[in-house]
XYZ file of C-alpha atoms in Angstrom:
238
model
C 5.836 11.424 -9.824
C 8.540 13.996 -9.032
C 11.347 14.815 -11.441
C 13.938 13.335 -9.061
C 12.027 10.045 -8.854
C 11.753 9.920 -12.663
C 15.487 10.518 -12.980
C 16.271 7.717 -10.501
C 14.032 5.252 -12.339
C 15.628 6.048 -15.692
C 19.092 5.693 -14.201
C 18.165 2.276 -12.756
C 16.939 1.237 -16.198
C 20.258 2.261 -17.751
C 22.184 0.321 -15.103
C 20.023 -2.748 -15.707
C 20.604 -2.561 -19.470
C 24.358 -2.362 -18.967
C 24.310 -5.447 -16.720
C 22.143 -7.370 -19.198
C 24.528 -6.746 -22.104
C 27.552 -8.238 -20.299
C 28.770 -11.642 -21.698
C 27.249 -14.658 -19.959
C 24.348 -12.726 -18.496
C 20.849 -14.281 -18.634
C 19.787 -11.677 -21.178
C 22.330 -13.139 -23.648
C 20.768 -16.638 -23.705
C 18.650 -15.727 -26.668
C 21.856 -15.685 -28.795
C 21.181 -13.708 -31.921
C 17.643 -12.716 -31.059
C 17.313 -9.000 -31.466
C 16.068 -7.321 -28.338
C 13.525 -4.510 -28.721
C 14.794 -1.078 -27.719
C 13.719 0.209 -24.296
C 10.599 2.293 -24.273
C 11.028 6.001 -23.905
C 8.918 7.691 -21.275
C 6.530 10.060 -23.020
C 5.925 13.588 -21.873
C 2.251 12.782 -21.288
C 3.236 10.070 -18.807
C 5.096 12.532 -16.664
C 2.926 14.371 -14.158
C 3.306 16.205 -10.889
C 6.476 18.279 -10.730
C 8.272 16.562 -13.643
C 8.587 18.948 -16.586
C 8.566 18.117 -20.284
C 12.008 19.707 -20.555
C 13.468 17.246 -18.041
C 11.786 14.334 -19.840
C 13.271 15.452 -23.156
C 16.765 15.642 -21.651
C 16.478 12.209 -20.033
C 15.164 10.721 -23.289
C 18.167 12.184 -25.092
C 20.488 10.543 -22.552
C 18.871 7.198 -23.329
C 19.275 7.870 -27.074
C 22.955 8.696 -26.569
C 23.364 5.458 -24.587
C 21.730 3.460 -27.414
C 23.705 5.250 -30.135
C 20.542 6.527 -31.814
C 20.829 10.198 -30.824
C 20.723 12.680 -33.678
C 23.379 15.406 -33.565
C 22.029 18.669 -32.257
C 22.261 21.719 -34.471
C 24.713 24.116 -32.916
C 23.379 27.591 -32.175
C 25.530 30.688 -32.230
C 25.820 31.899 -28.645
C 25.771 35.662 -28.122
C 26.094 36.528 -24.408
C 25.076 40.154 -24.987
C 21.668 39.212 -26.401
C 20.957 36.198 -24.169
C 22.120 37.738 -20.885
C 20.596 41.192 -21.278
C 20.325 41.646 -17.530
C 24.106 42.180 -17.424
C 25.978 45.191 -18.751
C 28.712 44.819 -21.371
C 31.339 45.532 -18.718
C 30.009 42.788 -16.459
C 29.962 40.249 -19.290
C 33.498 41.207 -20.330
C 34.660 40.786 -16.710
C 33.043 37.328 -16.556
C 34.642 36.374 -19.870
C 38.083 37.435 -18.611
C 37.613 35.371 -15.457
C 36.448 32.343 -17.461
C 39.427 32.529 -19.824
C 41.857 33.035 -16.924
C 40.890 29.719 -15.353
C 40.393 27.838 -18.639
C 44.021 26.729 -18.530
C 43.455 24.098 -21.227
C 42.180 26.816 -23.625
C 39.475 24.440 -24.877
C 36.522 26.695 -24.082
C 35.548 24.749 -20.948
C 36.339 24.713 -17.232
C 36.709 21.112 -16.116
C 36.757 19.674 -12.607
C 40.463 20.322 -11.963
C 40.295 23.855 -13.361
C 37.257 24.567 -11.163
C 39.193 23.165 -8.191
C 42.043 25.608 -8.878
C 39.584 28.490 -9.319
C 37.913 27.888 -5.959
C 41.286 27.595 -4.245
C 42.396 30.895 -5.782
C 39.161 32.529 -4.601
C 39.806 31.288 -1.063
C 36.866 28.861 -0.962
C 38.300 25.378 -1.623
C 35.763 22.609 -2.202
C 35.770 18.847 -1.761
C 35.772 16.602 -4.821
C 32.060 15.893 -4.306
C 31.389 19.587 -3.780
C 33.056 20.452 -7.097
C 31.023 17.798 -8.923
C 27.818 19.163 -7.407
C 28.753 22.695 -8.473
C 29.136 21.593 -12.091
C 26.018 19.423 -11.965
C 23.856 22.347 -10.849
C 24.347 24.265 -14.123
C 25.557 21.481 -16.453
C 22.784 21.587 -19.058
C 24.435 19.217 -21.557
C 25.675 16.635 -18.998
C 29.293 16.766 -20.216
C 30.746 17.156 -16.709
C 32.328 20.565 -17.309
C 31.374 24.232 -17.548
C 30.951 25.984 -20.877
C 31.112 29.790 -21.035
C 27.304 29.960 -21.211
C 26.933 27.683 -18.174
C 29.472 29.857 -16.356
C 27.287 32.913 -16.994
C 24.283 30.984 -15.683
C 25.977 30.904 -12.273
C 25.877 34.700 -12.062
C 22.318 34.859 -13.426
C 21.092 32.450 -10.768
C 23.072 34.243 -8.056
C 21.576 37.599 -9.058
C 18.066 36.129 -9.129
C 18.483 34.664 -5.628
C 18.204 31.072 -6.877
C 21.389 29.762 -5.231
C 21.669 28.542 -1.648
C 23.608 30.972 0.493
C 26.218 28.406 1.563
C 26.601 26.682 -1.824
C 29.859 26.532 -3.748
C 28.339 28.382 -6.708
C 27.239 31.222 -4.443
C 30.766 31.448 -3.045
C 32.135 31.612 -6.594
C 29.766 34.432 -7.558
C 30.382 36.356 -4.320
C 34.181 36.060 -4.345
C 34.669 36.686 -8.067
C 34.906 40.456 -7.498
C 32.399 40.947 -10.335
C 29.764 43.413 -9.199
C 26.368 41.910 -9.935
C 24.349 43.846 -7.402
C 24.167 47.478 -8.514
C 23.475 47.473 -12.268
C 20.618 46.381 -14.470
C 17.929 44.114 -13.041
C 20.178 41.899 -10.974
C 18.067 42.234 -7.847
C 15.026 40.646 -9.488
C 14.176 37.235 -8.095
C 11.807 36.302 -10.841
C 13.507 35.765 -14.187
C 10.490 36.767 -16.266
C 10.182 39.957 -14.288
C 13.897 40.477 -14.867
C 13.453 40.149 -18.629
C 10.820 42.893 -18.609
C 12.974 45.178 -16.520
C 15.979 44.487 -18.747
C 14.388 46.648 -21.432
C 15.088 49.688 -19.271
C 18.859 49.163 -19.542
C 18.883 48.899 -23.324
C 19.787 52.567 -23.760
C 22.646 52.147 -21.295
C 23.871 49.112 -23.225
C 23.887 51.088 -26.471
C 25.637 54.004 -24.756
C 28.419 51.667 -23.619
C 28.919 50.509 -27.219
C 29.169 54.100 -28.424
C 31.605 54.878 -25.626
C 33.822 51.955 -26.669
C 33.755 53.134 -30.291
C 34.658 56.698 -29.285
C 37.530 55.388 -27.169
C 38.912 53.417 -30.130
C 38.686 56.490 -32.367
C 40.469 58.625 -29.770
C 43.290 56.080 -29.385
C 43.699 55.831 -33.174
C 43.878 59.638 -33.466
C 46.517 59.830 -30.737
C 48.527 57.118 -32.478
C 48.469 59.051 -35.763
C 49.481 62.260 -33.994
C 52.439 60.543 -32.343
C 53.570 59.098 -35.666
C 53.297 62.526 -37.336
C 55.284 64.176 -34.531
C 57.956 61.484 -34.761
C 58.304 61.936 -38.511
C 58.550 65.710 -38.088
C 61.236 65.315 -35.442
C 63.044 62.790 -37.629
C 63.045 65.134 -40.626
C 64.425 67.954 -38.428
C 67.449 65.878 -37.421
C 68.045 64.612 -40.941
C 67.937 68.058 -42.572
């Protein structure tokens, strides 16, 4: 059974449950009889191309629908450690772009904000096209892009995992963020990319040192300007 077929069957089950719980439906004739909860498809029952990860996500969707889902423990997201294939400059450029189009300042890019982004980039999309763009990287099924999911777009573009004519590919190509000349961005296999990412570690550390030296230099110049101003001020006052 393919993963798409499994997803369709689970969706049909959800739709059937929603119809059965409506007042006056045949499922309500049992009055106060408590109905057993729907069975969850086990990972062992999924074969072929369906992965255990997909099964876990679909099971969680059923739990959320039934109100039995346990809250997930939030993990601290560090883009510099998770997306090691990108340089600090590239990640900072992506963060600036994300914040520029996050007009609601809620840490997400929703459908309307994505619509505005694509129009600004000169690649407007249809409503269905925008929904498909979000769906392709929407790991938590909330219908919007988090900062981490936004970075996934560039990871998949660099690894050659996006269709050439897709909306996400247009976003990555037109963003003016160079993801083709640094690090391991030409690698098509992610595991190979992770191995090669070790070679850019020294460059990553050098960029941090360069930023620190730049801050020190700016602080020194600020102190020198203040000292010169005070000296000039004392000359006029004497």
